[in-house]
C-alpha atoms as one frame of an Amber mdcrd trajectory, in Angstrom:
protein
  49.763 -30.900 103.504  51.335 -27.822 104.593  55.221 -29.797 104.977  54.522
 -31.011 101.494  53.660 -27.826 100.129  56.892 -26.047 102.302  58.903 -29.221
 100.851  58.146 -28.195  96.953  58.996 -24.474  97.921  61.715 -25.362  99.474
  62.704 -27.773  96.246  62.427 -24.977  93.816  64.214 -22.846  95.687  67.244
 -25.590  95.954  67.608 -25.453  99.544  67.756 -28.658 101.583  65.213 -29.579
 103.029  65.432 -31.383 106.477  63.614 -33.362 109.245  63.803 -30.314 111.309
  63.330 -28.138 108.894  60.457 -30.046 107.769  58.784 -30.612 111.058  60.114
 -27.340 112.401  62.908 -28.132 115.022  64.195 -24.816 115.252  63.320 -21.472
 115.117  65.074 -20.136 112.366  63.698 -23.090 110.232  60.125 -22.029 111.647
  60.097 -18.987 110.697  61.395 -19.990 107.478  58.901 -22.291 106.933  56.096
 -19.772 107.961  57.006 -17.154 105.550  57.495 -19.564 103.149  54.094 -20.943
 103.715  52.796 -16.990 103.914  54.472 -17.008 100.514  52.967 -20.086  99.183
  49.747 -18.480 100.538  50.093 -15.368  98.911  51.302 -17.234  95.384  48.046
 -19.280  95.309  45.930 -16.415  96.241  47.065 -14.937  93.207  46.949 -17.613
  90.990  43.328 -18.055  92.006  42.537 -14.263  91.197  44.712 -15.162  87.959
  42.107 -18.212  87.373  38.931 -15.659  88.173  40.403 -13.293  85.783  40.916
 -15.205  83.215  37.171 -16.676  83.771  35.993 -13.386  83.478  37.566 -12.825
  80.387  36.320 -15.462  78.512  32.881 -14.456  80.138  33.614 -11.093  79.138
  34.937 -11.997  75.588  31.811 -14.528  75.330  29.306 -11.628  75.889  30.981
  -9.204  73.718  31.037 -11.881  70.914  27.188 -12.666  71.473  26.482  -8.992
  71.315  28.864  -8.684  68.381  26.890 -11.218  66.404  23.435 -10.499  68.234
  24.109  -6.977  66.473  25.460  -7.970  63.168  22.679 -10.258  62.749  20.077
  -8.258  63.754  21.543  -5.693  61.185  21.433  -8.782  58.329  17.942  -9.929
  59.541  17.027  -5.941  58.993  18.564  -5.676  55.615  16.689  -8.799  54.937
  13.546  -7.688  55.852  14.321  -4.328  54.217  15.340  -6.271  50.761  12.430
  -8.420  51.332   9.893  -5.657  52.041  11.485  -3.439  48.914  11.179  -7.000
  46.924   7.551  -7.374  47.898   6.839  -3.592  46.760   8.298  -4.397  43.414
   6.251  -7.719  43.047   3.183  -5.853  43.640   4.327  -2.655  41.634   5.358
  -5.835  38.705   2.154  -7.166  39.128   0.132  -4.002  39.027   1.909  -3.308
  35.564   1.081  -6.880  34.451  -2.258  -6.140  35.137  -2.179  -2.932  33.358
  -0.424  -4.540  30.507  -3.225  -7.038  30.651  -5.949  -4.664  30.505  -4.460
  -3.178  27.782  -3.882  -5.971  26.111  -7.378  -6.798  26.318  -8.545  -3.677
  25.634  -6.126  -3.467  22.053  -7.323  -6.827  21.349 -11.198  -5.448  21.468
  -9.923  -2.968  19.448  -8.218  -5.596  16.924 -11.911  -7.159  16.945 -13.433
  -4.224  16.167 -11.072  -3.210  13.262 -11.346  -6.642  11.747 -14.977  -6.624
  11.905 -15.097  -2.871  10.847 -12.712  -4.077   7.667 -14.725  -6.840   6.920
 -17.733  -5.083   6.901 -15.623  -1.971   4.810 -14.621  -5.046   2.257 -18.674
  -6.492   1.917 -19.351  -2.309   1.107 -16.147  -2.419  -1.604 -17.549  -5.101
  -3.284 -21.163  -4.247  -3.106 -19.708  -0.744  -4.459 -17.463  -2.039  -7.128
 -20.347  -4.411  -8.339 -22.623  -1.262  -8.274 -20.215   0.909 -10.383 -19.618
  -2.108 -12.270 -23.607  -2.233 -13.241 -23.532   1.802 -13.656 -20.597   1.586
 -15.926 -22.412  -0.886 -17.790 -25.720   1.380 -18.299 -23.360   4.025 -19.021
 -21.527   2.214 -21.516 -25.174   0.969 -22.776 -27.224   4.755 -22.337 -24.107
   6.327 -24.304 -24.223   3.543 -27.422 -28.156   3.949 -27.576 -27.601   8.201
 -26.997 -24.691   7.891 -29.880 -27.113   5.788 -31.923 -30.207   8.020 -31.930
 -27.475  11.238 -32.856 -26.220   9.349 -35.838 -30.125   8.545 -36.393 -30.282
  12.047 -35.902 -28.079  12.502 -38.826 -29.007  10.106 -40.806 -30.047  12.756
 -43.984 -27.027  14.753 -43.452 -23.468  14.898 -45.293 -20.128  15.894 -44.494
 -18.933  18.136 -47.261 -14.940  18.571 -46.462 -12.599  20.721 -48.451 -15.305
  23.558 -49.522 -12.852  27.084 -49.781 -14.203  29.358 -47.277 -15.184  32.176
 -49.227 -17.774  34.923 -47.997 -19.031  34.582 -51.797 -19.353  30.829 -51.167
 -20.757  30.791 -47.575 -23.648  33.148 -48.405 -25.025  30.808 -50.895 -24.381
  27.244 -49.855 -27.506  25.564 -51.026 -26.862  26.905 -54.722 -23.304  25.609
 -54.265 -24.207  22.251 -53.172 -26.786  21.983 -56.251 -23.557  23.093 -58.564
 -21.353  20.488 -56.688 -24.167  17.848 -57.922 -24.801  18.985 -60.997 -20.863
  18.547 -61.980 -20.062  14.955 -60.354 -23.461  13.485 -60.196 -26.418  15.171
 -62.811 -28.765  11.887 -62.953 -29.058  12.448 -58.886 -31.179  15.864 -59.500
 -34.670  15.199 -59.170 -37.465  16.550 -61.310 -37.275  20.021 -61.803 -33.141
  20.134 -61.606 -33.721  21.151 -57.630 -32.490  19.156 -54.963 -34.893  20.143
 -51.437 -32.460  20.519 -49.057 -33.843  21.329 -45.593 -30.591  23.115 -43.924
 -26.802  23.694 -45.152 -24.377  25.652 -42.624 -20.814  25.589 -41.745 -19.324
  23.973 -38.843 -18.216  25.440 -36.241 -20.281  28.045 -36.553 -17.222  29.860
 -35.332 -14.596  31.089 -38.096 -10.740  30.371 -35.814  -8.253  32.247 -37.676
  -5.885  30.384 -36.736  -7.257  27.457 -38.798  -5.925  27.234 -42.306  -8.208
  24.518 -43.331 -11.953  25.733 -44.469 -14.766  24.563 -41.834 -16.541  21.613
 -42.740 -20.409  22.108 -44.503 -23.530  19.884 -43.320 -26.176  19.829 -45.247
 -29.535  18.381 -44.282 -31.156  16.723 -46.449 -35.432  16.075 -46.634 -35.173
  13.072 -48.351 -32.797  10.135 -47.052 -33.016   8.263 -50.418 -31.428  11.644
 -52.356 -28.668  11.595 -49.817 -27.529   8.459 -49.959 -27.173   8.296 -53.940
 -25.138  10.877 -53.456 -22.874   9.818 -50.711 -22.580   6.506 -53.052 -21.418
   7.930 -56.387 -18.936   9.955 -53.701 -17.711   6.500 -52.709 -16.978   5.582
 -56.199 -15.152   8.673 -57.343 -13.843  11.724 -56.364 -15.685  14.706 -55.826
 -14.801  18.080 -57.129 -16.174  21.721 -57.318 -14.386  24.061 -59.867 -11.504
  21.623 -60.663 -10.971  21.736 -56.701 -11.223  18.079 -54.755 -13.687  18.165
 -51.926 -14.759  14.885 -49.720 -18.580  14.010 -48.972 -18.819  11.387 -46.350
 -21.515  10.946 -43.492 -22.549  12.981 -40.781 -21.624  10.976 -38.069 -21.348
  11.757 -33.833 -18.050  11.944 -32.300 -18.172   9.198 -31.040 -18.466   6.948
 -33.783 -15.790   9.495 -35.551 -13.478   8.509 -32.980 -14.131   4.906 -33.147
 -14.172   4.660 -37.058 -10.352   6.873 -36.711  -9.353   3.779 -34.160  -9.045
   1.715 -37.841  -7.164   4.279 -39.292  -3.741   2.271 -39.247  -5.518  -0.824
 -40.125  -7.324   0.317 -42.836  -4.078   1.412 -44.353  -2.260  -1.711 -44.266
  -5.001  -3.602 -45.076  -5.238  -1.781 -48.174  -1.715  -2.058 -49.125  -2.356
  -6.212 -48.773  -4.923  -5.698 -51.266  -7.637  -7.169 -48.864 -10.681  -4.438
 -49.353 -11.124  -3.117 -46.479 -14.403  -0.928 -45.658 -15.842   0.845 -42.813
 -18.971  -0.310 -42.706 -22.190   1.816 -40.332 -21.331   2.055 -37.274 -17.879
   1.628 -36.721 -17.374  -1.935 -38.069 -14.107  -2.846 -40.207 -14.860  -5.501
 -43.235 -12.111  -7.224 -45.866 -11.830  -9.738 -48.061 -10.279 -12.824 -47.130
  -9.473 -16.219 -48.856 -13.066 -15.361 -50.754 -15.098 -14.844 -47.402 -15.853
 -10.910 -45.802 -14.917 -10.726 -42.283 -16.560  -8.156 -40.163 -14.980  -7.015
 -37.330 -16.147  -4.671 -34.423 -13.421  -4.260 -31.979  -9.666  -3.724 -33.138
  -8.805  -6.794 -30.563 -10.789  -9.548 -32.331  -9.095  -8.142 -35.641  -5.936
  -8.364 -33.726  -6.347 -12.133 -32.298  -7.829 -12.553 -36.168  -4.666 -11.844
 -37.923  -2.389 -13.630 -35.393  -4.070 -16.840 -35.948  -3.541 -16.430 -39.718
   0.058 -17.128 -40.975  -0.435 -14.459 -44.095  -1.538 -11.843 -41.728   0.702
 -12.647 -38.471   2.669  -9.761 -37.657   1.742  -7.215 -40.328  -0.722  -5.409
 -37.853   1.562  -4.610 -35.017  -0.314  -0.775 -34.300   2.280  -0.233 -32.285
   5.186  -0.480 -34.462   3.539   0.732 -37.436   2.570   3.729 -35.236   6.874
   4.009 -34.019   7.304   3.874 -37.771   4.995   6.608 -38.693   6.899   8.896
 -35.820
């Protein structure tokens, strides 16, 4: 082994090897062929420390590579956990607002309950109220028609005189200037004795307003109803006057039933002009003539719905427009 390993030297050298070279048969090629083989010696030595090396390198690389990626993934695995640990805190922080929201939830949903329930019950009290003031404006509406009715009762023997000049030398006799008023438009009215018994005559207000141009209004009271009223019906069929001066006489009626007769005013006018008769007739109640029948009416709306349903009155009692016209 050792001539075959001198041999190769000896090849890539490019010397020439020979049989006594080879097997050493001088001593020149001996000692040749021993430091050759010293050589050789050396050569593989270092190859073989080359090879070790070079194993302990990659043994070297290998364990820096496993404690490369034994760090980085102990680094990941950490950041993992860290994500998955921050993750977890935010589930439970999620679901401890869920539950919150929940709760409250719940507890705006009691609260929804109790609101309807609170409404509902507020809605049974409206109507229970509004069917209450319904019934109180009802006996109001009834208590102030029988309280208006027992005033006009009330009144019953008393007139309106209208138009009497406000004169101290008038006001300090008014029952002798009511007789004179009767004695010049209506004489056969006087009873026996030429004295009419009148119970109380004053003016009204009781107030003089100088502001007022007008005279105040007299009532006179009557004692007997009968008197009064054949007097307040030869005032219907003429004019009244005292000294050449017109006066009215008309009833003595409460305000309320003023107001409501005054309601007909426009009415009464056109129906007057149409040659239809109207009246007002105790308390407030309109009446005309018709197509030979007398309608009563109580209420300006059924006069209204009246008229409409009549082609010869249809239209000609718009209040409304006459009233724009009047303006």
């Amino acid at each position: 082994m050792a001539h075959m390993a001198q041999n190769q030297a000896s090849r890539k050298k490019g010397k020439k090897v020979t049989i006594e070279n080879f097997y050493g048969g001088s001593t020149q090629g001996k000692e040749e062929n021993e430091e050759e083989i010293q050589k050789n010696s050396e050569h593989a030595s270092q190859n073989g420390n080359y090879q070790q090396a070079l194993e302990d390198l990659k043994l070297e690389l290998i364990q820096k590579m496993e404690t490369f990626w034994k760090e980085k993934w102990e680094k990941e695995i950490s950041c993992l956990t860290d994500k998955t640990a921050q993750l977890e805190k935010e589930l439970e922080a999620s679901n401890t607002r869920a539950d919150k929201a929940e709760k409250q939830i719940q507890s705006l949903m009691t609260r929804i309950k109790h609101l309807e329930e609170s409404e509902m019950i507020k809605q049974q009290e409206s109507i229970k109220q509004t069917q209450t003031i319904n019934e109180l404006e009802e006996n109001i509406k009834y208590l102030t028609e029988k309280v208006t009715d027992l005033e006009n009762r009330g009144r019953r023997e008393n007139l309106h005189i209208i138009g009497l000049p406000e004169k101290p030398e008038v006001n300090n006799k008014l029952d002798f200037i009511l007789e004179e008023i009767i004695k010049e438009n209506c004489p056969h009215v006087l009873e026996q004795g030429g004295k009419i018994e009148i119970e109380r005559i004053h003016r009204t207000p009781s107030i003089l307003n100088p502001q007022k141009t007008t005279p105040r209004n007299v009532i006179a009271k009557f004692k007997s109803f009968q008197v009064k009223e054949k007097i307040l019906q030869e005032a219907k069929k003429k004019s009244f006057r005292y000294k050449g001066a017109p006066i009215r006489i008309t009833h003595d009626l409460a305000a309320n039933t003023l107001r409501d007769r005054k309601a007909w005013n426009t009415i009464f006018r056109k129906a007057r002009e149409l040659g239809l008769q109207p009246r007002i007739n105790y308390p407030a109640k309109l009446t005309i003539y018709f197509q030979g029948k007398v309608w009563a009416f109580n209420k300006i709306e059924d006069f209204q719905a009246f008229a409409k349903k009549r082609p010869e009155l249809c239209g000609k009692f718009d209040i409304q427009a006459q009233k724009a016209r009047e303006t």
